[in-house]
XYZ file of N, CA, C and O in Angstrom:
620
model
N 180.006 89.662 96.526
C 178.562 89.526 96.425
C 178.202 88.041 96.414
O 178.661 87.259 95.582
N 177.204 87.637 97.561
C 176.307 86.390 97.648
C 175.518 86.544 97.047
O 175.028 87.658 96.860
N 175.007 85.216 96.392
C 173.843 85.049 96.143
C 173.254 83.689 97.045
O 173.642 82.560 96.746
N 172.397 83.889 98.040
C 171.716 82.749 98.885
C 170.281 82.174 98.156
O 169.464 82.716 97.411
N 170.359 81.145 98.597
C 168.752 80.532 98.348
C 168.297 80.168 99.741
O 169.054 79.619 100.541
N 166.870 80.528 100.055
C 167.048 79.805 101.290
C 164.937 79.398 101.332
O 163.925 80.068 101.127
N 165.169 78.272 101.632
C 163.502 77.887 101.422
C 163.242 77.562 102.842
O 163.883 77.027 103.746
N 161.773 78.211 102.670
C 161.514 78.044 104.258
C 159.721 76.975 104.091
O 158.762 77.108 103.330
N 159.985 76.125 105.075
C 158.684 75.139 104.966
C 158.103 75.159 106.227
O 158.583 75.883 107.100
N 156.917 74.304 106.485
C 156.620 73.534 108.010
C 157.366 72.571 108.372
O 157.747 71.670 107.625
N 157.680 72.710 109.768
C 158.459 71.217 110.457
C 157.683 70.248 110.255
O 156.483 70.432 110.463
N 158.252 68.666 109.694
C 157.295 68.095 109.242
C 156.297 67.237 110.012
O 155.667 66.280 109.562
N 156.241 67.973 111.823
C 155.090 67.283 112.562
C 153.601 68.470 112.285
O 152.457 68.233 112.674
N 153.980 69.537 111.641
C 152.854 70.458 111.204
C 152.411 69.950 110.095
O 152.987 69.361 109.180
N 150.966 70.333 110.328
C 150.283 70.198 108.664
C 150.656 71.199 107.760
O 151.106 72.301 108.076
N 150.463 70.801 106.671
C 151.075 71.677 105.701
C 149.725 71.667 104.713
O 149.365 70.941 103.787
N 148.927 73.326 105.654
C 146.966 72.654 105.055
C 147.666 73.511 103.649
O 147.169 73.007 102.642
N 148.400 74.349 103.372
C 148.498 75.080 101.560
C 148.217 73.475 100.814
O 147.166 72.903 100.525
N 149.516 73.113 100.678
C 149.795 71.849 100.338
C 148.597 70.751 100.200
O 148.277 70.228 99.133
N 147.970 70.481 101.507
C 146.655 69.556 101.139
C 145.478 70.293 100.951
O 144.404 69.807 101.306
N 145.556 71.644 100.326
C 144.770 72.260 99.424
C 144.845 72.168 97.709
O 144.055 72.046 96.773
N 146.273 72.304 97.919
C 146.739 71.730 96.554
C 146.063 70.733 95.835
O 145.455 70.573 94.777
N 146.497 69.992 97.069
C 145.765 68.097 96.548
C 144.435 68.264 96.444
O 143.980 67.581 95.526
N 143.453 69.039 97.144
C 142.626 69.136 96.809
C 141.593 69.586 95.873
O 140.410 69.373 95.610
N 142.825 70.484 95.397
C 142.866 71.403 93.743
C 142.964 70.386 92.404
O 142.244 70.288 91.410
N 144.208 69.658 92.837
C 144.641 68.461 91.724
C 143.902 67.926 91.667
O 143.693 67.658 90.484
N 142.990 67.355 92.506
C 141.674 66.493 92.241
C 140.520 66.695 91.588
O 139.879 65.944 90.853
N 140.235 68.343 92.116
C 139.109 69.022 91.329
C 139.468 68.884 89.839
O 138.649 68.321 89.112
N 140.509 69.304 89.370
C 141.382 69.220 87.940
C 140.781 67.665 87.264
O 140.790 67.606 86.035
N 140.391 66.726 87.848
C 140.789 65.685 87.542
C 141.383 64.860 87.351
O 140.976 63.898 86.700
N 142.677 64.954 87.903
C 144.062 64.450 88.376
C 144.183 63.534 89.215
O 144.970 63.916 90.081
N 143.789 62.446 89.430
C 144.494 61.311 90.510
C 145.713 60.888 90.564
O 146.655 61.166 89.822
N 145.653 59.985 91.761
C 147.148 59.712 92.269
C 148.113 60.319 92.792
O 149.269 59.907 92.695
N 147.633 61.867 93.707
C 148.352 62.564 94.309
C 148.461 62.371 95.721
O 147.549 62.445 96.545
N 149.807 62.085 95.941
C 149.879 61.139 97.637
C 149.887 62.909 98.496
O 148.949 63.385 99.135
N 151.084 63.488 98.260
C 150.987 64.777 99.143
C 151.497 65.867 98.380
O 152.128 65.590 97.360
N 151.287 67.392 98.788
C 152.103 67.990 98.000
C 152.664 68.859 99.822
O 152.104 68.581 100.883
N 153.461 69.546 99.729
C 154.317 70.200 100.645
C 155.203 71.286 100.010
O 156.195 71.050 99.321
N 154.729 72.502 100.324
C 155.148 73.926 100.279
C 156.447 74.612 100.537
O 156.890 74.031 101.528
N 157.144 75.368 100.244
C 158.176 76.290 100.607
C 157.919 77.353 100.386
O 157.183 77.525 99.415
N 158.404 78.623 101.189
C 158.456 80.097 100.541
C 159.965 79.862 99.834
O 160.652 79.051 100.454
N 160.477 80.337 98.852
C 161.723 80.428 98.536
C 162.431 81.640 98.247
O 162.211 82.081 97.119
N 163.535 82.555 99.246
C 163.896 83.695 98.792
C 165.715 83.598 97.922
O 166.669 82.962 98.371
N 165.707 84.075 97.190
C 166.934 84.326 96.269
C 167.088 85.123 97.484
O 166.055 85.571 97.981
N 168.473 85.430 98.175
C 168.818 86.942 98.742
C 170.339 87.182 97.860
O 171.218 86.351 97.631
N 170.287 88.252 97.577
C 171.780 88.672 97.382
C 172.237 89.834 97.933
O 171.536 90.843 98.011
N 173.488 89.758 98.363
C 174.297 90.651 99.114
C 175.796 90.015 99.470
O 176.249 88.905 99.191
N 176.374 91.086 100.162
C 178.018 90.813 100.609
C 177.840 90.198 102.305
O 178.301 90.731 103.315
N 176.961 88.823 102.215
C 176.741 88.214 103.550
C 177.472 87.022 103.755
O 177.989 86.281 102.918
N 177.442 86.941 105.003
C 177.792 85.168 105.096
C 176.441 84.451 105.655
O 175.300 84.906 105.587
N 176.941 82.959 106.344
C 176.262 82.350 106.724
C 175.615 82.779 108.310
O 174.475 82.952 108.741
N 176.502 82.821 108.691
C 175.792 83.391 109.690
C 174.649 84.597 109.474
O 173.504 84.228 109.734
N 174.777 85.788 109.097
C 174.086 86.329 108.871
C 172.763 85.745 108.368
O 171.650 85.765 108.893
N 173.163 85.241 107.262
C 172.186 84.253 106.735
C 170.922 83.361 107.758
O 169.706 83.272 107.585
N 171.521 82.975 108.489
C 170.747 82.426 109.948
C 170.327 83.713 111.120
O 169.672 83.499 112.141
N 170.836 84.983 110.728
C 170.240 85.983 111.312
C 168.631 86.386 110.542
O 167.541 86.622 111.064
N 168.979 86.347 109.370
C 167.836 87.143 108.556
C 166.554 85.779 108.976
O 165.593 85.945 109.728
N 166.856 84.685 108.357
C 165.957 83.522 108.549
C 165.202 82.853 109.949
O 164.436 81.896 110.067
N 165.804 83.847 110.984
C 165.449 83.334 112.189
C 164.975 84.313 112.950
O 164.503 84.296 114.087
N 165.224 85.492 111.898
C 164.980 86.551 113.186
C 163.038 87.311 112.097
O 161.933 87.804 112.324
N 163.830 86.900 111.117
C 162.225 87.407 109.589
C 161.308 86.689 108.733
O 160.155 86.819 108.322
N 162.300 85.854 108.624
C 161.483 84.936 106.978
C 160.448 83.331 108.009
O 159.556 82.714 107.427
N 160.805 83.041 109.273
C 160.588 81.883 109.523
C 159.617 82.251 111.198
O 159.860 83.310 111.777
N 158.773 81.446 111.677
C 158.306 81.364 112.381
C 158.750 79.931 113.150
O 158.361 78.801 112.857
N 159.761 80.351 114.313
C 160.007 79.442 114.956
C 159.281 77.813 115.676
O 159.630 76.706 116.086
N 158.166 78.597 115.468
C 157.161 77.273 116.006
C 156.663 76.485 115.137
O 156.367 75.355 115.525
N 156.471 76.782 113.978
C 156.087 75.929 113.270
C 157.055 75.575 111.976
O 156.981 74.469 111.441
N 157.921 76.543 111.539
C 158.812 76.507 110.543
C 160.117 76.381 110.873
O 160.650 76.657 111.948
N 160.792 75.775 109.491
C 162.200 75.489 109.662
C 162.439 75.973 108.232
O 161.558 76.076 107.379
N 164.210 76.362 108.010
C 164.488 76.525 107.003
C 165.996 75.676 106.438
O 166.657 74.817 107.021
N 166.170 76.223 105.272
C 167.484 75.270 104.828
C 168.322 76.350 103.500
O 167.556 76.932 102.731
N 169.414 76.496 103.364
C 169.614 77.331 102.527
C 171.345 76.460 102.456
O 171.895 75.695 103.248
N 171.855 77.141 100.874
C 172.933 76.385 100.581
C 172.643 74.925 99.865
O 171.513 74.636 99.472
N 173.791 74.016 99.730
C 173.691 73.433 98.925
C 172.474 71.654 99.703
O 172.772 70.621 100.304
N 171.499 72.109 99.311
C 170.588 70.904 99.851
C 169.498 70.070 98.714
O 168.706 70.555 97.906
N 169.823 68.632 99.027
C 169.298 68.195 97.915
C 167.958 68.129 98.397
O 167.672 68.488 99.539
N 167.054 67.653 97.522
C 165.583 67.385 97.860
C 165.385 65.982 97.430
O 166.042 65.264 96.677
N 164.052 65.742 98.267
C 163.815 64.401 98.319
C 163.911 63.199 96.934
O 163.633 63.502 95.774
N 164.211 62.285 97.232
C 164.616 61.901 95.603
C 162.752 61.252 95.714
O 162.518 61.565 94.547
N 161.977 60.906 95.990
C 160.840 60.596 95.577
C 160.001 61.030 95.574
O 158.939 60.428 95.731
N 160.152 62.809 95.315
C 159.253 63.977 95.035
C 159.369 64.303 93.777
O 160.477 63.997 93.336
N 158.606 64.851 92.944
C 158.442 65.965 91.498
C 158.560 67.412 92.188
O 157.518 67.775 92.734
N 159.526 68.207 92.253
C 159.686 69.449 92.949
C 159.055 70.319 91.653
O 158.956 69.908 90.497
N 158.749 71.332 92.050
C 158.717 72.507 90.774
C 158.804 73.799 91.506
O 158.436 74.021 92.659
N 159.331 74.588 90.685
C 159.563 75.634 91.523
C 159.147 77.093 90.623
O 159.364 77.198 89.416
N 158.563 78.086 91.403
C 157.723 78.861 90.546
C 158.447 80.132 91.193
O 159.043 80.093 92.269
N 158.300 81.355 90.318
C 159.005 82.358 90.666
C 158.345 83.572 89.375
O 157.628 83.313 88.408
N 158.938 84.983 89.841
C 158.726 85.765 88.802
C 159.507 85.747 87.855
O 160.600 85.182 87.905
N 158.951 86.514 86.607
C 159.598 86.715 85.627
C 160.910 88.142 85.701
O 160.866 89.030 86.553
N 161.670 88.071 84.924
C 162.636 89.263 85.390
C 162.068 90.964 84.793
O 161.943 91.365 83.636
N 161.879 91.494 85.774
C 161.155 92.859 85.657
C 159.649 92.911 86.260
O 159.075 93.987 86.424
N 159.154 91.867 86.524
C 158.047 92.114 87.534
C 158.429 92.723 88.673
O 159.608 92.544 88.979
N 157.707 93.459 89.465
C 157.377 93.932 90.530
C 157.286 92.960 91.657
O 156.237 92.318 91.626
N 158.080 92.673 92.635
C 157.950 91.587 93.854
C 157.843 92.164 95.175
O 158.869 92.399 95.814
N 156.949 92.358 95.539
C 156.709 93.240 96.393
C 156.805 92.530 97.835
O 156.919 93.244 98.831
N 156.769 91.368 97.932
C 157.002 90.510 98.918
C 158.504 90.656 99.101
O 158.885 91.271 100.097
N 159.396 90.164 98.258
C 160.766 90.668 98.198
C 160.907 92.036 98.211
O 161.651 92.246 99.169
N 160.696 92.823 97.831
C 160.789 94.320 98.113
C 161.078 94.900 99.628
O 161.880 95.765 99.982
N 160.058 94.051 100.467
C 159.240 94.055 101.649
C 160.274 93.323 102.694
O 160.324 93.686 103.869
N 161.105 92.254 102.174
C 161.898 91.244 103.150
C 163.535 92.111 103.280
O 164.396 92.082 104.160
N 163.444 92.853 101.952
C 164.640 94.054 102.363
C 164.671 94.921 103.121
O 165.567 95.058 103.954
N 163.898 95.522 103.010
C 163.115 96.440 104.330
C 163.561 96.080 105.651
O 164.359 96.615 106.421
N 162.408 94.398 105.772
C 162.533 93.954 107.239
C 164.233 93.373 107.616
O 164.503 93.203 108.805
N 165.166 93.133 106.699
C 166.406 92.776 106.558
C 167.278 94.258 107.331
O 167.970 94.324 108.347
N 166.869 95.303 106.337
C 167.414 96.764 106.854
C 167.229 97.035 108.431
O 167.998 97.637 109.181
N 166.113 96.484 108.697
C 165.481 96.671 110.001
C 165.664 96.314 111.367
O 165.240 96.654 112.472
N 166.794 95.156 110.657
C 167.442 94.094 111.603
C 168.751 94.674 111.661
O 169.722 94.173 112.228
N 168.708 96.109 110.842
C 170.489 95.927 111.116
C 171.080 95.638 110.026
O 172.098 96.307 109.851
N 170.850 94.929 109.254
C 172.173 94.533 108.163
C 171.473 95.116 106.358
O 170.450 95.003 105.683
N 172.590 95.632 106.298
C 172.494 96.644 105.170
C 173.250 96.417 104.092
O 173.267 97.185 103.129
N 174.137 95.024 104.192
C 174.559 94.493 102.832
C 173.459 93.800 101.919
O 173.893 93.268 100.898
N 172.626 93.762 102.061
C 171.476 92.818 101.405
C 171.268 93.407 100.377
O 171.105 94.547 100.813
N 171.123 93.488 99.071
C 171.104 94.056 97.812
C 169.337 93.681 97.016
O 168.516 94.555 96.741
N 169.207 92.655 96.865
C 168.064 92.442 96.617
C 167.475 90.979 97.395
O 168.054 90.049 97.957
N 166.131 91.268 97.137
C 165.340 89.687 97.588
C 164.412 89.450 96.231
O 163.679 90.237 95.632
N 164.791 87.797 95.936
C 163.198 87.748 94.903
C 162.741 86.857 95.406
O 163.515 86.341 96.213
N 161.438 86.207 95.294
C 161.027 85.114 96.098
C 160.272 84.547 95.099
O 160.006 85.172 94.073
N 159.815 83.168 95.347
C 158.898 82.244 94.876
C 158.187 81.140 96.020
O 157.828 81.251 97.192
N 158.194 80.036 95.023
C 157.337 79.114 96.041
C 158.113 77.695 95.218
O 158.568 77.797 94.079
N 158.155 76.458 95.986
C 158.998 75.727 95.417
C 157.894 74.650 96.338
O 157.706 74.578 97.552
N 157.155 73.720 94.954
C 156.282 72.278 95.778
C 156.825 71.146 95.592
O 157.421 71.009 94.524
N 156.797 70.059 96.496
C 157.200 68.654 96.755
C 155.702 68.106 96.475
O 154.656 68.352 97.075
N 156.002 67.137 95.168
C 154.885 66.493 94.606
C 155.145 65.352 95.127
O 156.367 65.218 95.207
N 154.467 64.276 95.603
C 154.438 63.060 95.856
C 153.296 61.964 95.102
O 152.142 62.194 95.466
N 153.385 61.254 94.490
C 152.421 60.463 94.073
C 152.519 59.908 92.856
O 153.701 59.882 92.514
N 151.685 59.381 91.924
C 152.176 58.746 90.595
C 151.515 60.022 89.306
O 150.590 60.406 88.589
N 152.851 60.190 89.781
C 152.700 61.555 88.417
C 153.636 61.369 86.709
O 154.581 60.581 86.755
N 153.419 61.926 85.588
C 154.223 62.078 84.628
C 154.736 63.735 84.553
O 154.115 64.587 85.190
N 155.996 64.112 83.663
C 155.962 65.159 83.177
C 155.076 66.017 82.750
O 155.113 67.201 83.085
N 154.115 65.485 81.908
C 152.646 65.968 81.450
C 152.321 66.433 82.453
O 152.581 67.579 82.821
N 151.394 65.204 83.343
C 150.927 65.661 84.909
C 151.077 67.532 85.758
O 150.407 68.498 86.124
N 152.944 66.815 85.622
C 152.999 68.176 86.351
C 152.991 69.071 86.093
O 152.462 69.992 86.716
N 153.851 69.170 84.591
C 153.310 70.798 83.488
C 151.919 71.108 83.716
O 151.769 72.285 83.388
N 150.736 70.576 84.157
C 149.553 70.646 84.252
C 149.165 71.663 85.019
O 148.730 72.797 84.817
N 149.578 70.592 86.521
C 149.411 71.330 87.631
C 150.251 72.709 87.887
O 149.784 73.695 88.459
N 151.488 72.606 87.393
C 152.258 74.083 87.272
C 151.400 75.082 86.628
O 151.032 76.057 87.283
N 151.152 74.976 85.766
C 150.332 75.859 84.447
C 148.938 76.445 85.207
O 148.616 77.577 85.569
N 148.268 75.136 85.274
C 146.849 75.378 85.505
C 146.441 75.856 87.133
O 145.288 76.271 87.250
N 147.235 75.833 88.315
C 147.052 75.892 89.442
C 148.157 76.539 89.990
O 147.812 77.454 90.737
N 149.985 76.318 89.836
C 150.603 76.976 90.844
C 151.617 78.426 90.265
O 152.656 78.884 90.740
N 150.899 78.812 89.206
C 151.852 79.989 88.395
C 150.861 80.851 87.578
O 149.827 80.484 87.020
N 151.248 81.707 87.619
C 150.095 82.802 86.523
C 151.579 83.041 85.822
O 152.646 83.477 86.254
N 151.086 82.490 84.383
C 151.987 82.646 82.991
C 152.260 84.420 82.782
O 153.248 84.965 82.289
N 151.457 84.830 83.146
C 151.655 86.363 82.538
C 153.219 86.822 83.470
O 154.309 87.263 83.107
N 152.788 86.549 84.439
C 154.416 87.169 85.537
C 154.812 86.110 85.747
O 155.956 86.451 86.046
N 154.822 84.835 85.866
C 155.667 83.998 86.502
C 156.180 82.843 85.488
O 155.451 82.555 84.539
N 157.399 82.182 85.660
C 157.825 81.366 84.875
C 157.968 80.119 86.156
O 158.420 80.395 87.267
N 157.485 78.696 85.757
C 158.417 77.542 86.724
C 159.419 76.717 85.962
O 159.494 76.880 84.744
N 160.277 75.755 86.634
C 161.143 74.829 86.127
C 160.364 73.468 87.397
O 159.709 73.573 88.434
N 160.878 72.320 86.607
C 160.226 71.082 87.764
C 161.631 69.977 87.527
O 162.528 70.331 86.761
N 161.686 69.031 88.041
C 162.739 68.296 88.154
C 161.585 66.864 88.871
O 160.710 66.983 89.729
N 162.013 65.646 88.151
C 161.614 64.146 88.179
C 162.153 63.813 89.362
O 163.267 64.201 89.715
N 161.372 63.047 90.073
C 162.677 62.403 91.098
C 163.679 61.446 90.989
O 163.290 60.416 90.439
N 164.618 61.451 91.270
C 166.345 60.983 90.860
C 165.819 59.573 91.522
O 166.897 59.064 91.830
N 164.894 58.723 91.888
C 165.177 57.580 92.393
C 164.084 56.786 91.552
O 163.959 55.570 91.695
């Protein structure tokens, strides 16, 4: 049994309008100093897969070739972003994941065991810890089902 991560974004000559909605959210908040924010879908998959497969499911379901790219396995993120990453709590209902098993089955491959998904943002700008607990809390998670974690940038 695998367990994959695999986050899927815009190629970065697309706009990424979620993202500069965001910013436009953070501002309403009263929040300055937000340079960009930039989006991922993020699916947990688990099953008895490999990589390849892995590039079956992501290319053939989760990603839109024209405008999206994905990355899964061990990949670092930008060191001069505030990432945070938001997801359900364990025993919610994910019906989006529910839904990517399905389209997984559909393709043919029937080792796939579960999907959970979230959303994982690239903060850019002059932020604190505070800051971003903020924006997590107040804008990219509903506390009742969802829990996030965030990480500083390493540079």
């Amino acid at each position: 049994m695998n367990n994959w991560k695999v986050e899927v974004y815009y190629k970065p000559d697309v706009p990424d309008t979620v993202g500069q909605g965001i910013v436009e959210d953070i501002t309403d908040l009263g929040i300055s100093g937000i340079e960009s924010v930039r989006v991922a879908a993020v699916y947990w998959i688990e099953g008895s897969i490999d990589a390849e497969t892995i590039d079956r499911i992501c290319s053939g379901l989760l990603t839109d070739p024209i405008t999206q790219t994905y990355t899964y396995g061990a990949k670092t993120d930008s060191s001069l972003s505030w990432t945070i990453e938001v997801q359900f709590k364990p025993g919610v209902t994910d019906a989006v994941g529910d839904s990517a098993v399905k389209g997984i089955n559909d393709l043919g491959i029937t080792d796939v065991t579960t999907v959970k998904t979230g959303h994982k943002y690239w903060l850019t700008g002059t932020l604190t810890a505070e800051i971003v607990e903020t924006i997590a809390q107040q804008l990219l998670m509903n506390d009742v089902i969802q829990t996030y974690t965030y990480q500083e940038p390493s540079a």
